[in-house]
GROMACS .gro file of C-alpha atoms in nm:
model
  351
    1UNK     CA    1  -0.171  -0.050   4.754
    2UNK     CA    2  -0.295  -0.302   4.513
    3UNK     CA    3  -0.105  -0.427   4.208
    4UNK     CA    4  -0.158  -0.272   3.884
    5UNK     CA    5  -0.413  -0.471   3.672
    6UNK     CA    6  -0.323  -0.535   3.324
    7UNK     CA    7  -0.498  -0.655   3.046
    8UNK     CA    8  -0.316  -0.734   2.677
    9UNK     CA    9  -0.529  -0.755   2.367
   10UNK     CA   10  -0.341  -0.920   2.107
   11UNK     CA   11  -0.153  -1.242   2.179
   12UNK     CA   12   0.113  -1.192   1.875
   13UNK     CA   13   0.454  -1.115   1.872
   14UNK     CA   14   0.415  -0.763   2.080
   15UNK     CA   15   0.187  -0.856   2.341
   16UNK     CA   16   0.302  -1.212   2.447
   17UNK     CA   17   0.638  -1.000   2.492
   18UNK     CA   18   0.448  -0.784   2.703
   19UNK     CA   19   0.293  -1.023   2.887
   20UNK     CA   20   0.643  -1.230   2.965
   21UNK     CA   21   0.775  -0.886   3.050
   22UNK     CA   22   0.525  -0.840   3.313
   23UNK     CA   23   0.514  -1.122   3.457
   24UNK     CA   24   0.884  -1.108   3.591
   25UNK     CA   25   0.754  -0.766   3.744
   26UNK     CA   26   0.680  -0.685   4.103
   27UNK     CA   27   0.377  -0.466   4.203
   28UNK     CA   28   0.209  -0.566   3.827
   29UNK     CA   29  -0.039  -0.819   3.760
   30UNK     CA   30  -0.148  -0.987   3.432
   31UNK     CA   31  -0.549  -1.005   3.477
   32UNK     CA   32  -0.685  -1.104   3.113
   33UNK     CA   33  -0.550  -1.182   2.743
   34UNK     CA   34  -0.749  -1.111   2.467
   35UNK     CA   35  -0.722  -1.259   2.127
   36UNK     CA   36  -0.919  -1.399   1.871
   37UNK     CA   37  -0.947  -1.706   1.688
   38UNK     CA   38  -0.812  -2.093   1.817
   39UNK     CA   39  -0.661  -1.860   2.073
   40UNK     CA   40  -0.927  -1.820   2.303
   41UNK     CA   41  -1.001  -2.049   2.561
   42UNK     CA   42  -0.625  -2.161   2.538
   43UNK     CA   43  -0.447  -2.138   2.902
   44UNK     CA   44  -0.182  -1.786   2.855
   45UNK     CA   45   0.132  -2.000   2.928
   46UNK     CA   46   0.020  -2.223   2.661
   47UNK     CA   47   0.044  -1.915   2.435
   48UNK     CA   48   0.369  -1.805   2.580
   49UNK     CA   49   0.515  -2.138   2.574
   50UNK     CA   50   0.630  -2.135   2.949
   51UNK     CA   51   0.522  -2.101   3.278
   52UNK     CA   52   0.573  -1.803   3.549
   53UNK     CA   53   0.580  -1.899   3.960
   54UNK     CA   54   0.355  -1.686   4.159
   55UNK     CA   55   0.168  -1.598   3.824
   56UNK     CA   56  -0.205  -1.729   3.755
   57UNK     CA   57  -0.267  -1.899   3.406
   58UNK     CA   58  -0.547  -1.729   3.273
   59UNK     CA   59  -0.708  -1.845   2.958
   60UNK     CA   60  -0.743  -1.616   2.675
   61UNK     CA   61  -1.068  -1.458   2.618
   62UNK     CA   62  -1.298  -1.252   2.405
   63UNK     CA   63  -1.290  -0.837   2.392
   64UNK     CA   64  -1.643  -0.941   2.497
   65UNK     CA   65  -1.575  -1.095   2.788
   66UNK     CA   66  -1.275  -0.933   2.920
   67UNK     CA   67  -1.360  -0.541   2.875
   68UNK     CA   68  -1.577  -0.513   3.154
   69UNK     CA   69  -1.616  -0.202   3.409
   70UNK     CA   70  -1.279  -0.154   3.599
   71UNK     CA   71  -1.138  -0.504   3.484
   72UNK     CA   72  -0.835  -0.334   3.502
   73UNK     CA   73  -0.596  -0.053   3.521
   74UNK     CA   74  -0.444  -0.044   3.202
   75UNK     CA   75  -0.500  -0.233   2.924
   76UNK     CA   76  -0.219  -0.261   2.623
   77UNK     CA   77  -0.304  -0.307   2.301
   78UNK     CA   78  -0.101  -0.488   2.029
   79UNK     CA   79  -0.341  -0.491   1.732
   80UNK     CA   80  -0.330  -0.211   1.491
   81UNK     CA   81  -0.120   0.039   1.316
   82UNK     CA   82  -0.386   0.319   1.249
   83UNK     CA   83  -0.578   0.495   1.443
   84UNK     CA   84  -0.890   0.415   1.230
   85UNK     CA   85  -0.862   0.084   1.308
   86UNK     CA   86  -0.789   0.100   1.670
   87UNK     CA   87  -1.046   0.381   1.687
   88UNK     CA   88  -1.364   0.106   1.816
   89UNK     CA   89  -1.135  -0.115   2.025
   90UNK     CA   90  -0.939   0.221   2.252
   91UNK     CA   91  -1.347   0.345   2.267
   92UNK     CA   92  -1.442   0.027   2.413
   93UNK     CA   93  -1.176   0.021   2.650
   94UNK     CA   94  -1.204   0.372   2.719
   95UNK     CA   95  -1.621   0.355   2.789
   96UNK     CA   96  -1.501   0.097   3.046
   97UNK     CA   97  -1.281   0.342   3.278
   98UNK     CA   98  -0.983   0.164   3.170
   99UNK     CA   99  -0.653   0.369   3.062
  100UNK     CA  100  -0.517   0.264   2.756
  101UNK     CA  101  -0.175   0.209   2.592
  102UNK     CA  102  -0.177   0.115   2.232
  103UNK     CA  103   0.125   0.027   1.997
  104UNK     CA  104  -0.065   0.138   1.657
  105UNK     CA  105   0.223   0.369   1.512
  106UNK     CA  106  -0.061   0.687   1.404
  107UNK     CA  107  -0.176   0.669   1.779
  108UNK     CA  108   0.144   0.821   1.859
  109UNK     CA  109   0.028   1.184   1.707
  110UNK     CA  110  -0.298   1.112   1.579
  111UNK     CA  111  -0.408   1.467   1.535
  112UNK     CA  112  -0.146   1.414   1.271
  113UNK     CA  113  -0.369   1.236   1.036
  114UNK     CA  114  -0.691   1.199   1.222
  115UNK     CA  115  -0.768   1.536   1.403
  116UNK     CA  116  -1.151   1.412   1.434
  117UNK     CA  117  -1.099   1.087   1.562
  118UNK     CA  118  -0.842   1.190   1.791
  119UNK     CA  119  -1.082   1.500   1.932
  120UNK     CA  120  -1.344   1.245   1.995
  121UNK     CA  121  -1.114   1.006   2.157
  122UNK     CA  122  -0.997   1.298   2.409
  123UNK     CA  123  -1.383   1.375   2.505
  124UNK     CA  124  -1.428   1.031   2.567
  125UNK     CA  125  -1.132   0.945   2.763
  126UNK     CA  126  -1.201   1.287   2.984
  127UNK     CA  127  -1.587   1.127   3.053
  128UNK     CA  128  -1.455   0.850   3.191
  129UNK     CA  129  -1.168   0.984   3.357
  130UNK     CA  130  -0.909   0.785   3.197
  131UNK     CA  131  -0.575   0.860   2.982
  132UNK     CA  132  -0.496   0.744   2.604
  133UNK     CA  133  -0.139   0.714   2.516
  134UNK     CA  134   0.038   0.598   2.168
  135UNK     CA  135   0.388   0.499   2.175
  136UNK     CA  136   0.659   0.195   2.092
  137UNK     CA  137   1.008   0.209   1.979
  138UNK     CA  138   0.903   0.411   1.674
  139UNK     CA  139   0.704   0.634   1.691
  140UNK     CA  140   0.746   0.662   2.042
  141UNK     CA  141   1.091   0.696   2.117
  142UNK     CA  142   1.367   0.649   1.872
  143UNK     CA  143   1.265   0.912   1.573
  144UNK     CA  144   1.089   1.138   1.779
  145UNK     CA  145   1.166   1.154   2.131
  146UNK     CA  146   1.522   1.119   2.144
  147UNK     CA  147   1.544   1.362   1.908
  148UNK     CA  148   1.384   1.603   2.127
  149UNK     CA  149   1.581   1.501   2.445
  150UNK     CA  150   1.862   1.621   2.251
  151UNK     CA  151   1.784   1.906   2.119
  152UNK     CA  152   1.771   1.986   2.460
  153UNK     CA  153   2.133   2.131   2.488
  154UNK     CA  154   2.058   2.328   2.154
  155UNK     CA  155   2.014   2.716   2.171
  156UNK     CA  156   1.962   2.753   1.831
  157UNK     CA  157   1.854   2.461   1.526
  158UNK     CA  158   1.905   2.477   1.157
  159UNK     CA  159   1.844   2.101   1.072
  160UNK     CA  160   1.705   1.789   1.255
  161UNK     CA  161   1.847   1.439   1.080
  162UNK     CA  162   1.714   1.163   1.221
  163UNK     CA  163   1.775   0.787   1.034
  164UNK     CA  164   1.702   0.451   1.184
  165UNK     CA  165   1.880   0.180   1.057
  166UNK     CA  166   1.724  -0.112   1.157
  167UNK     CA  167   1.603  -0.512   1.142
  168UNK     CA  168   1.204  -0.639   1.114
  169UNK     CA  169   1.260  -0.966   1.220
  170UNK     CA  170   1.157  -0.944   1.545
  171UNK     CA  171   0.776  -0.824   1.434
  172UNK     CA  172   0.541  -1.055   1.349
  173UNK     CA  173   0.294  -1.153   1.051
  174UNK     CA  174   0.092  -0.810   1.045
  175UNK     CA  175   0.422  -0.613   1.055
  176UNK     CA  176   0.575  -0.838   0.738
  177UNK     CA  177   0.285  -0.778   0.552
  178UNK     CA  178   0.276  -0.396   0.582
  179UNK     CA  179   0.634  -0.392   0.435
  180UNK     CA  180   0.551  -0.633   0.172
  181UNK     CA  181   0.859  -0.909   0.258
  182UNK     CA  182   0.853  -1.243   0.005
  183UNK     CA  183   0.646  -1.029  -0.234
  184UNK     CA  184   0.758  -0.900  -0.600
  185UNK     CA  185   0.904  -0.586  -0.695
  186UNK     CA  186   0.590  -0.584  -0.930
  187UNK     CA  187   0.366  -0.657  -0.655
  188UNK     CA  188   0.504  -0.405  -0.419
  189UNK     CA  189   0.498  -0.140  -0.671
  190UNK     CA  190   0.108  -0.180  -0.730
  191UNK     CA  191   0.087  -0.214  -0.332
  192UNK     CA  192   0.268   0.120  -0.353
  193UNK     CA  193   0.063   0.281  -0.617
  194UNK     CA  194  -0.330   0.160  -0.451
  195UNK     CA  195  -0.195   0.218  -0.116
  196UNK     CA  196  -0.216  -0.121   0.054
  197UNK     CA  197   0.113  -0.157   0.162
  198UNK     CA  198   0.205   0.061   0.438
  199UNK     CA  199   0.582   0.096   0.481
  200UNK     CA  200   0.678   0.229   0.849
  201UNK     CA  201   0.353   0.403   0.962
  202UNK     CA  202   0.468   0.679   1.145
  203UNK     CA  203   0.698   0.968   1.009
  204UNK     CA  204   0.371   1.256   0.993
  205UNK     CA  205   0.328   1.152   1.379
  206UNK     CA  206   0.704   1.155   1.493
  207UNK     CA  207   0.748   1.512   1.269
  208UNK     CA  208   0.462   1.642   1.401
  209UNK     CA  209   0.520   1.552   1.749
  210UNK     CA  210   0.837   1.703   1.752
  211UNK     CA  211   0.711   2.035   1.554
  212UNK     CA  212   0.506   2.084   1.831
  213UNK     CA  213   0.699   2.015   2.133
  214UNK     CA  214   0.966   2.262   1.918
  215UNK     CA  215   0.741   2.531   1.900
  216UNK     CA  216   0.714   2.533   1.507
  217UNK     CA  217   0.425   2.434   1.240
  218UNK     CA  218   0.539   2.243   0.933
  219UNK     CA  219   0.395   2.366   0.606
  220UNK     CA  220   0.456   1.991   0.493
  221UNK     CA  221   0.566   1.625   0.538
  222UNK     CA  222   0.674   1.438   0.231
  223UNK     CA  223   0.730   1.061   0.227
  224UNK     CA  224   0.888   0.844  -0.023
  225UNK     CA  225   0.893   0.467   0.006
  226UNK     CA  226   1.132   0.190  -0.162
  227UNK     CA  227   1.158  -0.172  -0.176
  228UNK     CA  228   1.465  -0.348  -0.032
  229UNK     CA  229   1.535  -0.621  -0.279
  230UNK     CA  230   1.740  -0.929  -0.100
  231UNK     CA  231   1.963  -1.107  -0.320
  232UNK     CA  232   1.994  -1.370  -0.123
  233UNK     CA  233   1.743  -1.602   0.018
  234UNK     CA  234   1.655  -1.470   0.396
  235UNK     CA  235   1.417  -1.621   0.690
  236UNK     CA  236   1.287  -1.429   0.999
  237UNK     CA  237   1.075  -1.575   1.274
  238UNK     CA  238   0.744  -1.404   1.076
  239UNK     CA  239   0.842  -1.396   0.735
  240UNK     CA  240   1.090  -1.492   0.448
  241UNK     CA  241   1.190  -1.335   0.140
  242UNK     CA  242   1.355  -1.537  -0.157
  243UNK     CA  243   1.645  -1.372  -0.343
  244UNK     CA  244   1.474  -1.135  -0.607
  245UNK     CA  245   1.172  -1.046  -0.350
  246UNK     CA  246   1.108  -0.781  -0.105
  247UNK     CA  247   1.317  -0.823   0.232
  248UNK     CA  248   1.257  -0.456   0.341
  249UNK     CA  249   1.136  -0.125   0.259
  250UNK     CA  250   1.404   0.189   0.248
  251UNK     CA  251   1.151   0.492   0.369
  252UNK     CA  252   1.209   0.889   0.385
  253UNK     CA  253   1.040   1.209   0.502
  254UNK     CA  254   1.068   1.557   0.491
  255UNK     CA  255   0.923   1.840   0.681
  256UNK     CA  256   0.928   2.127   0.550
  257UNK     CA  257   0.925   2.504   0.671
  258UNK     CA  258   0.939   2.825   0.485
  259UNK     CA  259   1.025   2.655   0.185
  260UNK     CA  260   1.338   2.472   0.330
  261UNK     CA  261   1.359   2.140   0.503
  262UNK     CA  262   1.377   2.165   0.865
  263UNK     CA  263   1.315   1.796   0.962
  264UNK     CA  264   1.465   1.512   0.752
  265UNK     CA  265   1.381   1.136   0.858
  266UNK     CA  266   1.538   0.831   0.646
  267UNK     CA  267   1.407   0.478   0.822
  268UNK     CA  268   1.556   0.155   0.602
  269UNK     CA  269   1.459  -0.120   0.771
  270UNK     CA  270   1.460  -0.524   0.650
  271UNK     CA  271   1.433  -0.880   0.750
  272UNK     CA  272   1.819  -1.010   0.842
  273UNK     CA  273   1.995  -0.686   0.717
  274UNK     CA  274   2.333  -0.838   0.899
  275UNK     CA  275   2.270  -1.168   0.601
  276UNK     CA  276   2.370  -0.888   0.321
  277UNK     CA  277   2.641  -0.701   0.565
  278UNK     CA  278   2.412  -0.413   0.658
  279UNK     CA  279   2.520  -0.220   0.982
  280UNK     CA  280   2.181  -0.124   1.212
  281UNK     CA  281   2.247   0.166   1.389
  282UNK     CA  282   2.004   0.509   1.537
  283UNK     CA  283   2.116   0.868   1.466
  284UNK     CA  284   2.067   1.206   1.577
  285UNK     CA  285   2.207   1.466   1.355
  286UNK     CA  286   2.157   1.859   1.468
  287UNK     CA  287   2.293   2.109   1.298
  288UNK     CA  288   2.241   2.418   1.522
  289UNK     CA  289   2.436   2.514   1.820
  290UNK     CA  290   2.605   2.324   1.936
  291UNK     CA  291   2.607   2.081   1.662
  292UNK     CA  292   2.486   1.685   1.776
  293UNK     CA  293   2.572   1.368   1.622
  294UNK     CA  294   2.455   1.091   1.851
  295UNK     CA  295   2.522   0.726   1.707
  296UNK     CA  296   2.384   0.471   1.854
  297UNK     CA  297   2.537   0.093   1.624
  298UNK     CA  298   2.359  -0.176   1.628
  299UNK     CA  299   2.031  -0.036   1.648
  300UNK     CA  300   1.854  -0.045   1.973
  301UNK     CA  301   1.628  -0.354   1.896
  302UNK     CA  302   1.256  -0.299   1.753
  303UNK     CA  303   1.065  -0.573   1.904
  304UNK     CA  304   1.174  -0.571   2.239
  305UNK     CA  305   1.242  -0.186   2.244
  306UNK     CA  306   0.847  -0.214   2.171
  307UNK     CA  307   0.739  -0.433   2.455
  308UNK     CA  308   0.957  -0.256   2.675
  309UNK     CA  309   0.825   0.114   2.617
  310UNK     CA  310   0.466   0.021   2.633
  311UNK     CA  311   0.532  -0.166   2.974
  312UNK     CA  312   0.743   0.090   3.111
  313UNK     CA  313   0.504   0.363   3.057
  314UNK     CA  314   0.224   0.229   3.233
  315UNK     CA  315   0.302   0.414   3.587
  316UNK     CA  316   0.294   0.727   3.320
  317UNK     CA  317  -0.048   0.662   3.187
  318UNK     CA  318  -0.252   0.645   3.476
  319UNK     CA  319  -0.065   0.921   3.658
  320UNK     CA  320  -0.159   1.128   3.323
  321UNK     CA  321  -0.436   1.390   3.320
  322UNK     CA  322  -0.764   1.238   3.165
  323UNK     CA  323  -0.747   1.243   2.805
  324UNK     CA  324  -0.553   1.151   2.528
  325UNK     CA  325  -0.204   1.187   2.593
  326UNK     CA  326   0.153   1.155   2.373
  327UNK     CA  327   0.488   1.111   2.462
  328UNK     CA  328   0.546   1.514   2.496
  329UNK     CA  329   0.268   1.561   2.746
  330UNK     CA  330   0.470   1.274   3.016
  331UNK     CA  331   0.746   1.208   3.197
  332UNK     CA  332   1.048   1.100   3.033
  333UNK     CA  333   1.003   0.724   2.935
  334UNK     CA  334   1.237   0.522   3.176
  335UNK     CA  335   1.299   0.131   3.277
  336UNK     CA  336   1.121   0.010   3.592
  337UNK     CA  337   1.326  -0.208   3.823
  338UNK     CA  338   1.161  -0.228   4.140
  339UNK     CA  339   0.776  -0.175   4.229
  340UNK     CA  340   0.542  -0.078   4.002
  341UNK     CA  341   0.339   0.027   4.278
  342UNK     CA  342   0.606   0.271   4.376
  343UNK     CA  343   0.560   0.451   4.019
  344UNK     CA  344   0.189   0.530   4.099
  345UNK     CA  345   0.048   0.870   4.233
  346UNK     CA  346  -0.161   0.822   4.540
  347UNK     CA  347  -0.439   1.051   4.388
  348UNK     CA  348  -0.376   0.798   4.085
  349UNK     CA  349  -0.666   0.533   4.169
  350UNK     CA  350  -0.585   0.160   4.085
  351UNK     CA  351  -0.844  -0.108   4.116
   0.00000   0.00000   0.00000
């Protein structure tokens, strides 16, 4: 069998993990880079800033130029947080017979928020006989799916608690600039109030995702969103925040049923939390039976948790039926240490 043919669009922080991730794989091939910009035409390890034996050094190209018929098997894409703005790049991809992966946070559960684009997206990816997945640390595993892995064991549930605890600093400029770091409380409160700050994009798709895989339809998600004010000065790889800015946003859902909360989410997350003594740390709180309280301290990290779920589920993807796909319809995400080839259905054609 033929190695798997990858393709990353979106050289930043996420994909050029990907792509150093992959290229320490067996049975995987990196086949094209897409970015945009003084980017393209650069040589990939240039981007990366080192080499890989046994790997080619591609140059970055165009979407143009790279999407083609069958380039590849699977192409990842690290661009986007919403589904409206991933929406032309996944139909591209898609129109080409390529399976997709994307990191954008609403592609996780977009019938969540977008039931039209995401209806159109399935027809498409069924005419071309190729899968659509959504999925990262969170949404994708943390908030959502490890919640349902352990509700598992429950025979009964009264209340799902999950909270994330964690540090941005390993995102990179788009990520900062959805939570607002280095700005003003003044200018994150307008942000708040006109919408243009985002927060964590995700908590509608992670409660939804696990209403349905439970069985039960919310009659509501509420969110509520906070700034993090450092009072200190801190620095991350992507972004800085002087003492009296923004170094984080402290974020909280609800989703509601019957008139009681069934689901509760709380997600504070910052540049350099351990700078200002913060503990990281995931949790799983059940109350049903039995009862579950799953702590997981420090956090399992963002950035590479992010690069590593969107690798690792690439075996999933193209085994997947045609269509879009989410992380209830597959199997269980899981690390890959030996062949990628090994992972793939024979009916399951690779290029």
């Amino acid at each position: 069998m033929k190695n798997v043919k990858v393709i990353i669009w979106g050289m930043g922080a996420m994909g050029s993990g990907m792509a150093k991730m992959l290229m320490k794989k067996k049975g995987v091939d990196v086949v094209g880079a897409i970015d945009i910009g003084d980017k393209i035409g650069k040589p990939i390890f240039e981007v990366l800033g080192e080499e890989f034996p046994n790997n080619e050094n591609i140059k970055i190209s165009t979407a143009e130029d790279a999407i083609t018929e069958k380039a590849a098997d699977i192409v990842l894409l690290c661009t986007d947080s919403f589904t409206v703005k991933a929406f032309d790049k996944i139909k591209k991809i898609v129109k080409n017979k390529i399976n997709v992966i994307t990191s954008a946070e609403e592609m996780a559960f977009p019938m969540a928020q977008n039931p039209a684009l995401a209806e159109q997206l399935d027809k498409l990816a069924k005419e071309n006989g190729v899968s659509i997945l959504g999925t990262g640390i969170n949404p994708g595993l943390i908030m959502d799916v490890l919640v349902l892995v352990m509700t598992g064991a429950c025979e009964d549930i009264k209340h799902i608690t999950s909270r994330r605890v964690n540090s941005l600093s390993p995102f990179g400029k788009a990520v900062m600039e959805e939570q607002g770091i280095g700005i003003s409380v003044e200018e994150f409160e307008q942000g708040k109030k006109d919408g243009t700050l985002a927060g964590h994009v995700g908590f509608p798709e992670s409660m939804l995702m696990i209403a349905k895989a439970l069985g039960v339809e919310l009659d509501t998600v509420k969110q509520s969103m906070d700034a993090i004010v450092t009072d200190v000065d801190r620095v991350a790889p992507y972004g800085e925040a002087k003492a009296g800015a923004v170094a984080g946003v402290s974020m909280k859902a609800s989703g509601i049923k019957d008139g009681k909360e069934l689901i509760a989410m709380d997600h504070p997350q910052q540049i350099e939390p351990e700078q200002v003594g913060v503990q990281t740390g995931d949790y799983v709180i059940i109350d049903g039976n039995p009862q579950v309280n799953l702590v997981n301290s420090p956090e399992i990290e963002g950035g590479v948790g992010t690069i590593a779920m969107c690798v690792n589920m690439i075996p999933q993807t193209i085994n997947a039926r045609p269509g879009l796909v989410s992380m209830i319809d597959l199997p269980i995400p899981h690390a890959i240490l030996g062949d990628f080839r090994d992972q793939i259905h024979e009916e399951a054609k690779i290029v």
